[in-house]
Amino acid sequence: MPNTDCELIAELKVALISQRYSPVVAGNYCAYARVFLDYLALRRIPINEVTEAQVAHYLHHAIAMFRKRHGRSPGPYWHSIPRSGIHALLRLAQGQWPPAPKATCAADALRFAICDEYETWLREERGLAEPSIYALMWEGRNFLAWQLDRCGVDSLMEMAVGDIDRYMETRTPHQTRKSVKDVAERLRSILRYLHRTGRTAIDLSPHVIAPLLYAYEGVPSILERDQIAAVLRVAGQDKTPIGLRDHAILQLLATYGLRSSEIRNLRIEDIDWRAEAIRIRHTKTRACSYLPLMAPVGEAVLAYLRAGRPETDAREVFIRTRAPYRKLGMLASAVRRRLHDAGVEPPGKSGPHIFRHARAVEMLRSAVPQKIIGDMLGHRSAESTAPYLKLATEDLRDIALCVPGREVRS
């Protein structure tokens, strides 16, 4: 292998070890990366020009070679090991992986240009939060790709209501009414922007048809107090690093009713141990709340920091349990796992948000004013808190109303 390849593999090993990969995993990744470099050398493909299609082709080749060598197919997840090693190598060699998409035709160039401008507008002029930008950008890219690939680069100015209807037909099968409404709102946004920037002759956004949703329709799932206690108790019995982490997360969910993103973005410096306070960065409003650090929460987080959190330079409190050690991703799978362990089966959705609903209902039943509930939940207006009122409707069954009536004489 050329010296440049040897140096690249040595640099890869140093990078993996610095990211806290175990020596065994780092060695496996480097071994597969070395074989991949040999494969490229035989085909005279420079490492800095490798594409995603070439990596996919190599993985098919690697599976075929495994089958030829061992007389059997590899396990269903075997390919993830060489793929991870190759991706780490390509991130090191190219600086970014997957690579940024390159325009291969005029339609691609136009779509990339519009999307870049649209994202800047959403971020700088509208000031939207990252999750909202991500959702709007996904819809925008998908719509533009659908329209430009189908009708060409000159089709935007000639778009009509029929085009919008056909796009909605491709997006709405098997979706709930709420999901269809979300698609419609995101589509309206990109259509308004296209007209605002002079790329469409008329504003087509008013012609996007969405289902009518009634205020507060559909009661979401909540957990009762004994169910929450059972989940916390079972999770607290798991003293492994992942168990300590999940227990701390569940304590935050149950005590404060936080959003998933607010827990994932919680940083070390947000907890003031001396003042027994915790700062919450609300992702939707970009405001901060300062809440008292309740004893069960503080004890659970401290136990995780002492015995469960891996060594890392990341400032977020909750970290992945496997290298590379970075901010934790979505919480839904961890919550579902702990609910299952406790034998708790909500009738509807079973993600982190059901703890938020439960906390709101508990405060409502304790006669906490709606304004205070909204402040704790990080709501911008009272209208955002109002939907939680419907979750306490069962309490009305306990109220006996004395309705006056006419006396019946015999």
Coordinates of C-alpha atoms in Angstrom, one line a residue, residues 11-352:
E11 CA -4.3 9.2 11.0
L12 CA -7.7 7.5 11.0
K13 CA -6.7 5.3 13.9
V14 CA -5.6 8.4 15.9
A15 CA -8.9 10.1 15.1
L16 CA -11.0 7.1 16.2
I17 CA -9.1 6.7 19.5
S18 CA -9.5 10.4 20.2
Q19 CA -13.2 10.0 19.8
R20 CA -13.1 7.3 22.5
Y21 CA -13.6 4.3 20.2
S22 CA -12.3 1.2 21.9
P23 CA -9.0 -0.1 20.5
V24 CA -10.8 -3.2 19.1
V25 CA -13.4 -1.2 17.2
A26 CA -10.8 1.2 16.0
G27 CA -8.7 -1.7 14.7
N28 CA -11.7 -3.2 12.9
Y29 CA -12.6 0.1 11.3
C30 CA -9.0 0.6 10.1
A31 CA -8.8 -2.9 8.7
Y32 CA -11.9 -2.5 6.6
A33 CA -10.8 1.0 5.5
R34 CA -7.4 -0.5 4.4
V35 CA -9.2 -3.1 2.2
F36 CA -11.4 -0.4 0.8
L37 CA -8.3 1.6 -0.2
D38 CA -6.9 -1.4 -1.9
Y39 CA -10.1 -1.8 -3.8
L40 CA -9.9 1.9 -5.0
A41 CA -6.3 1.5 -6.0
L42 CA -7.1 -1.5 -8.3
R43 CA -9.7 0.7 -10.0
R44 CA -7.6 3.8 -9.9
I45 CA -10.2 5.8 -8.1
P46 CA -8.8 8.7 -6.0
I47 CA -10.0 8.7 -2.4
N48 CA -11.1 12.4 -2.7
E49 CA -13.4 11.5 -5.7
V50 CA -15.3 8.6 -4.1
T51 CA -19.1 8.8 -4.4
E52 CA -21.9 7.3 -2.4
A53 CA -22.8 5.0 -5.3
Q54 CA -19.2 3.7 -5.4
V55 CA -19.3 2.9 -1.7
A56 CA -22.6 1.1 -2.1
H57 CA -21.1 -0.9 -5.0
Y58 CA -18.1 -1.8 -2.9
L59 CA -20.3 -3.1 0.0
H60 CA -22.1 -5.4 -2.4
H61 CA -18.7 -6.6 -3.6
A62 CA -17.5 -7.1 0.0
I63 CA -20.6 -9.2 0.8
A64 CA -20.0 -11.3 -2.3
M65 CA -16.3 -11.9 -1.3
F66 CA -17.4 -12.8 2.3
R67 CA -19.8 -15.4 0.8
K68 CA -17.1 -16.8 -1.5
R69 CA -14.6 -17.0 1.4
H70 CA -16.8 -18.5 4.1
G71 CA -19.4 -20.4 2.0
R72 CA -22.2 -18.5 3.6
S73 CA -23.8 -15.1 3.7
P74 CA -22.8 -12.7 6.5
G75 CA -25.1 -11.7 9.3
P76 CA -27.8 -9.1 8.6
Y77 CA -25.8 -6.4 10.3
W78 CA -22.3 -7.4 9.3
H79 CA -22.1 -4.7 6.6
S80 CA -22.5 -1.9 9.2
I81 CA -19.0 -2.5 10.4
P82 CA -17.1 -2.0 7.1
R83 CA -19.5 0.7 6.2
S84 CA -18.8 2.6 9.4
G85 CA -15.0 2.3 8.9
I86 CA -15.3 3.4 5.3
H87 CA -17.4 6.4 6.2
A88 CA -14.9 7.4 8.9
L89 CA -12.1 7.2 6.4
L90 CA -14.0 9.3 3.9
R91 CA -14.9 12.0 6.5
L92 CA -11.2 12.2 7.2
A93 CA -10.1 12.3 3.5
Q94 CA -12.9 14.5 2.1
G95 CA -13.7 16.6 5.1
Q96 CA -17.4 15.8 4.9
W97 CA -19.4 12.6 4.4
P98 CA -21.9 12.1 2.9
P99 CA -20.7 14.7 0.4
A100 CA -22.7 17.7 -0.5
P101 CA -24.9 17.0 -3.5
K102 CA -23.5 18.3 -6.8
A103 CA -25.6 19.7 -9.6
T104 CA -25.6 17.3 -12.5
C105 CA -28.1 19.2 -14.6
A106 CA -29.8 22.6 -14.9
A107 CA -32.7 21.4 -12.7
D108 CA -30.3 20.4 -9.9
A109 CA -28.6 23.8 -10.1
L110 CA -31.9 25.7 -9.9
R111 CA -33.2 23.5 -7.1
F112 CA -30.0 24.0 -5.0
A113 CA -30.0 27.7 -5.6
I114 CA -33.6 28.1 -4.5
C115 CA -33.2 25.9 -1.4
D116 CA -30.1 27.8 -0.3
E117 CA -31.9 31.1 -0.6
Y118 CA -35.1 29.7 1.0
E119 CA -33.1 28.3 4.0
T120 CA -31.4 31.7 4.6
W121 CA -34.8 33.4 4.4
L122 CA -36.4 31.0 6.9
R123 CA -33.4 31.4 9.3
E124 CA -32.6 35.1 9.1
E125 CA -35.8 36.8 8.1
R126 CA -38.4 34.6 9.7
G127 CA -36.2 33.6 12.7
L128 CA -37.6 30.0 12.9
A129 CA -36.2 27.3 15.1
E130 CA -34.0 24.6 13.6
P131 CA -36.7 21.8 13.8
S132 CA -39.1 24.0 11.9
I133 CA -36.5 24.9 9.3
Y134 CA -35.6 21.3 8.9
A135 CA -39.2 20.3 8.2
L136 CA -39.9 23.2 5.8
M137 CA -36.6 22.5 3.9
W138 CA -37.4 18.8 3.5
E139 CA -40.8 19.6 2.0
G140 CA -39.3 22.4 -0.2
R141 CA -36.6 20.1 -1.6
N142 CA -39.0 17.3 -2.2
F143 CA -41.5 19.5 -4.0
L144 CA -38.9 21.2 -6.2
A145 CA -37.3 17.9 -7.1
W146 CA -40.7 16.5 -8.0
Q147 CA -41.7 19.5 -10.1
L148 CA -38.4 20.2 -11.9
D149 CA -37.7 16.5 -12.7
R150 CA -41.2 16.1 -14.0
C151 CA -41.6 19.3 -16.1
G152 CA -38.2 20.9 -16.4
V153 CA -36.5 24.1 -15.3
D154 CA -39.0 26.4 -17.0
S155 CA -42.0 24.8 -15.3
L156 CA -42.2 26.9 -12.2
M157 CA -43.5 30.0 -14.0
E158 CA -46.1 27.9 -15.7
M159 CA -47.3 25.9 -12.6
A160 CA -51.1 25.7 -12.1
V161 CA -53.5 24.4 -9.4
G162 CA -53.5 21.0 -11.1
D163 CA -49.8 20.6 -10.4
I164 CA -50.4 21.3 -6.7
D165 CA -53.2 18.8 -6.5
R166 CA -51.1 16.1 -8.1
Y167 CA -48.2 16.7 -5.7
M168 CA -50.5 16.5 -2.7
E169 CA -51.9 13.2 -4.0
T170 CA -48.3 11.8 -4.0
R171 CA -47.8 12.9 -0.4
T172 CA -51.0 12.1 1.4
P173 CA -51.7 8.3 1.0
H174 CA -51.8 6.5 4.4
Q175 CA -51.3 9.7 6.4
T176 CA -53.5 11.0 9.2
R177 CA -55.5 14.2 8.7
K178 CA -53.0 16.0 11.0
S179 CA -50.1 14.9 8.9
V180 CA -51.8 16.0 5.7
K181 CA -52.5 19.4 7.2
D182 CA -48.8 19.7 8.1
V183 CA -47.7 18.8 4.6
A184 CA -50.1 21.5 3.2
E185 CA -48.7 24.1 5.6
R186 CA -45.2 23.4 4.6
L187 CA -46.1 23.4 0.9
R188 CA -47.8 26.7 1.2
S189 CA -44.6 28.2 2.7
I190 CA -42.4 27.2 -0.3
L191 CA -45.1 28.4 -2.7
R192 CA -45.4 31.8 -1.0
Y193 CA -41.6 32.1 -1.2
L194 CA -41.5 31.1 -4.9
H195 CA -44.1 33.8 -5.7
R196 CA -42.4 36.4 -3.4
T197 CA -39.1 35.9 -5.3
G198 CA -40.8 36.1 -8.7
R199 CA -40.3 32.5 -9.7
T200 CA -44.0 31.8 -10.1
A201 CA -46.5 33.8 -12.0
I202 CA -49.2 33.6 -9.3
D203 CA -49.4 32.8 -5.7
L204 CA -50.6 29.2 -5.6
S205 CA -50.4 28.8 -1.8
P206 CA -54.2 29.6 -1.2
H207 CA -55.0 26.7 -3.5
V208 CA -53.4 24.1 -1.3
I209 CA -56.3 22.1 0.1
A210 CA -55.9 20.7 3.6
P211 CA -58.4 18.9 5.9
L212 CA -60.2 21.0 8.5
L213 CA -59.1 20.2 12.0
Y214 CA -61.3 21.1 14.9
A215 CA -59.9 22.8 17.9
Y216 CA -58.5 20.3 20.4
E217 CA -59.8 17.3 18.5
G218 CA -58.3 14.0 19.5
V219 CA -57.2 13.5 23.1
P220 CA -53.5 12.5 23.4
S221 CA -52.3 9.8 25.7
I222 CA -51.2 10.6 29.3
L223 CA -49.8 8.6 32.2
E224 CA -51.4 8.4 35.6
R225 CA -49.4 9.0 38.7
D226 CA -49.0 5.3 39.6
Q227 CA -47.9 4.5 36.1
I228 CA -45.2 7.2 36.2
A229 CA -44.1 5.9 39.6
A230 CA -43.8 2.4 38.2
V231 CA -41.7 3.5 35.3
L232 CA -39.3 5.5 37.5
R233 CA -39.0 2.6 39.9
V234 CA -38.2 0.0 37.3
A235 CA -35.8 2.4 35.5
G236 CA -34.1 3.2 38.8
Q237 CA -33.2 -0.4 39.4
D238 CA -31.0 -0.5 36.3
K239 CA -27.5 0.6 37.4
T240 CA -25.8 0.2 34.1
P241 CA -24.6 3.4 32.3
I242 CA -27.6 3.4 30.0
G243 CA -29.9 2.7 32.9
L244 CA -28.5 5.7 34.9
R245 CA -28.9 7.9 31.9
D246 CA -32.5 6.8 31.2
H247 CA -33.5 7.2 34.8
A248 CA -32.2 10.8 34.9
I249 CA -34.1 11.6 31.6
L250 CA -37.3 10.1 32.9
Q251 CA -37.0 12.1 36.1
L252 CA -36.7 15.3 34.1
L253 CA -39.7 14.3 31.9
A254 CA -41.9 13.4 34.9
T255 CA -40.9 16.4 37.1
Y256 CA -40.8 19.3 34.6
G257 CA -42.7 18.0 31.5
L258 CA -39.8 19.0 29.3
R259 CA -39.7 18.6 25.5
S260 CA -37.4 15.9 24.2
S261 CA -35.1 18.6 22.5
E262 CA -34.9 20.6 25.8
I263 CA -33.4 17.5 27.5
R264 CA -31.1 16.6 24.7
N265 CA -29.8 20.2 24.6
L266 CA -29.3 20.5 28.4
R267 CA -25.7 21.4 29.1
I268 CA -23.4 20.9 32.1
E269 CA -23.4 24.6 32.9
D270 CA -27.2 24.8 32.9
I271 CA -27.3 23.1 36.3
D272 CA -26.4 25.3 39.3
W273 CA -25.8 22.8 42.0
R274 CA -25.1 25.4 44.7
A275 CA -28.3 27.4 44.0
E276 CA -30.2 24.2 43.3
A277 CA -31.6 25.5 40.1
I278 CA -31.7 24.3 36.5
R279 CA -31.9 26.4 33.3
I280 CA -34.1 25.2 30.5
R281 CA -33.5 26.4 27.0
H282 CA -37.0 26.3 25.3
T283 CA -36.4 25.2 21.7
K284 CA -39.6 26.7 20.2
T285 CA -39.6 30.1 21.8
R286 CA -35.8 30.4 22.3
A287 CA -36.4 31.7 25.8
C288 CA -34.9 30.3 29.0
S289 CA -36.7 29.3 32.2
Y290 CA -35.0 28.8 35.6
L291 CA -36.6 26.1 37.6
P292 CA -35.8 24.7 41.1
L293 CA -33.7 21.6 41.0
M294 CA -35.9 19.0 42.7
A295 CA -34.1 16.4 44.8
P296 CA -35.1 13.3 42.8
V297 CA -33.9 15.0 39.6
G298 CA -30.7 16.2 41.1
E299 CA -29.9 12.8 42.6
A300 CA -30.6 11.0 39.3
V301 CA -28.5 13.4 37.2
L302 CA -25.7 13.3 39.7
A303 CA -25.6 9.5 39.7
Y304 CA -25.5 9.5 35.9
L305 CA -22.7 12.1 35.8
R306 CA -20.6 10.1 38.3
A307 CA -21.0 6.6 37.1
G308 CA -22.8 6.6 33.7
R309 CA -21.6 9.4 31.5
P310 CA -18.6 8.6 29.3
E311 CA -15.6 10.8 29.2
T312 CA -16.0 13.3 26.5
D313 CA -15.4 17.0 25.7
A314 CA -19.1 17.4 24.8
R315 CA -20.9 19.9 27.1
E316 CA -24.4 18.3 26.8
V317 CA -25.4 16.3 29.8
F318 CA -26.8 13.3 28.1
I319 CA -24.4 11.5 25.7
R320 CA -24.5 8.4 23.5
T321 CA -23.3 5.2 25.2
R322 CA -21.2 4.2 22.2
A323 CA -18.5 6.1 20.4
P324 CA -18.4 8.6 19.0
Y325 CA -19.5 10.2 22.3
R326 CA -21.7 13.1 21.3
K327 CA -25.1 14.6 22.1
L328 CA -27.9 12.0 22.5
G329 CA -30.3 11.6 19.6
M330 CA -34.1 11.1 19.9
L331 CA -35.5 9.9 23.3
A332 CA -38.5 8.0 21.9
S333 CA -36.9 4.5 21.8
A334 CA -35.5 4.8 25.3
V335 CA -38.9 5.9 26.7
R336 CA -40.8 3.1 24.9
R337 CA -38.3 0.6 26.3
R338 CA -38.7 1.8 29.9
L339 CA -42.5 1.8 29.5
H340 CA -42.4 -1.7 28.3
D341 CA -40.1 -2.8 31.1
A342 CA -42.6 -1.4 33.6
G343 CA -45.6 -3.0 31.9
V344 CA -47.2 0.3 31.1
E345 CA -49.0 0.4 27.8
P346 CA -50.5 3.8 26.9
P347 CA -53.6 3.6 24.7
G348 CA -52.1 5.9 22.1
K349 CA -48.6 7.3 21.4
S350 CA -45.9 6.3 23.8
G351 CA -43.2 8.9 23.2
P352 CA -41.6 11.4 25.7

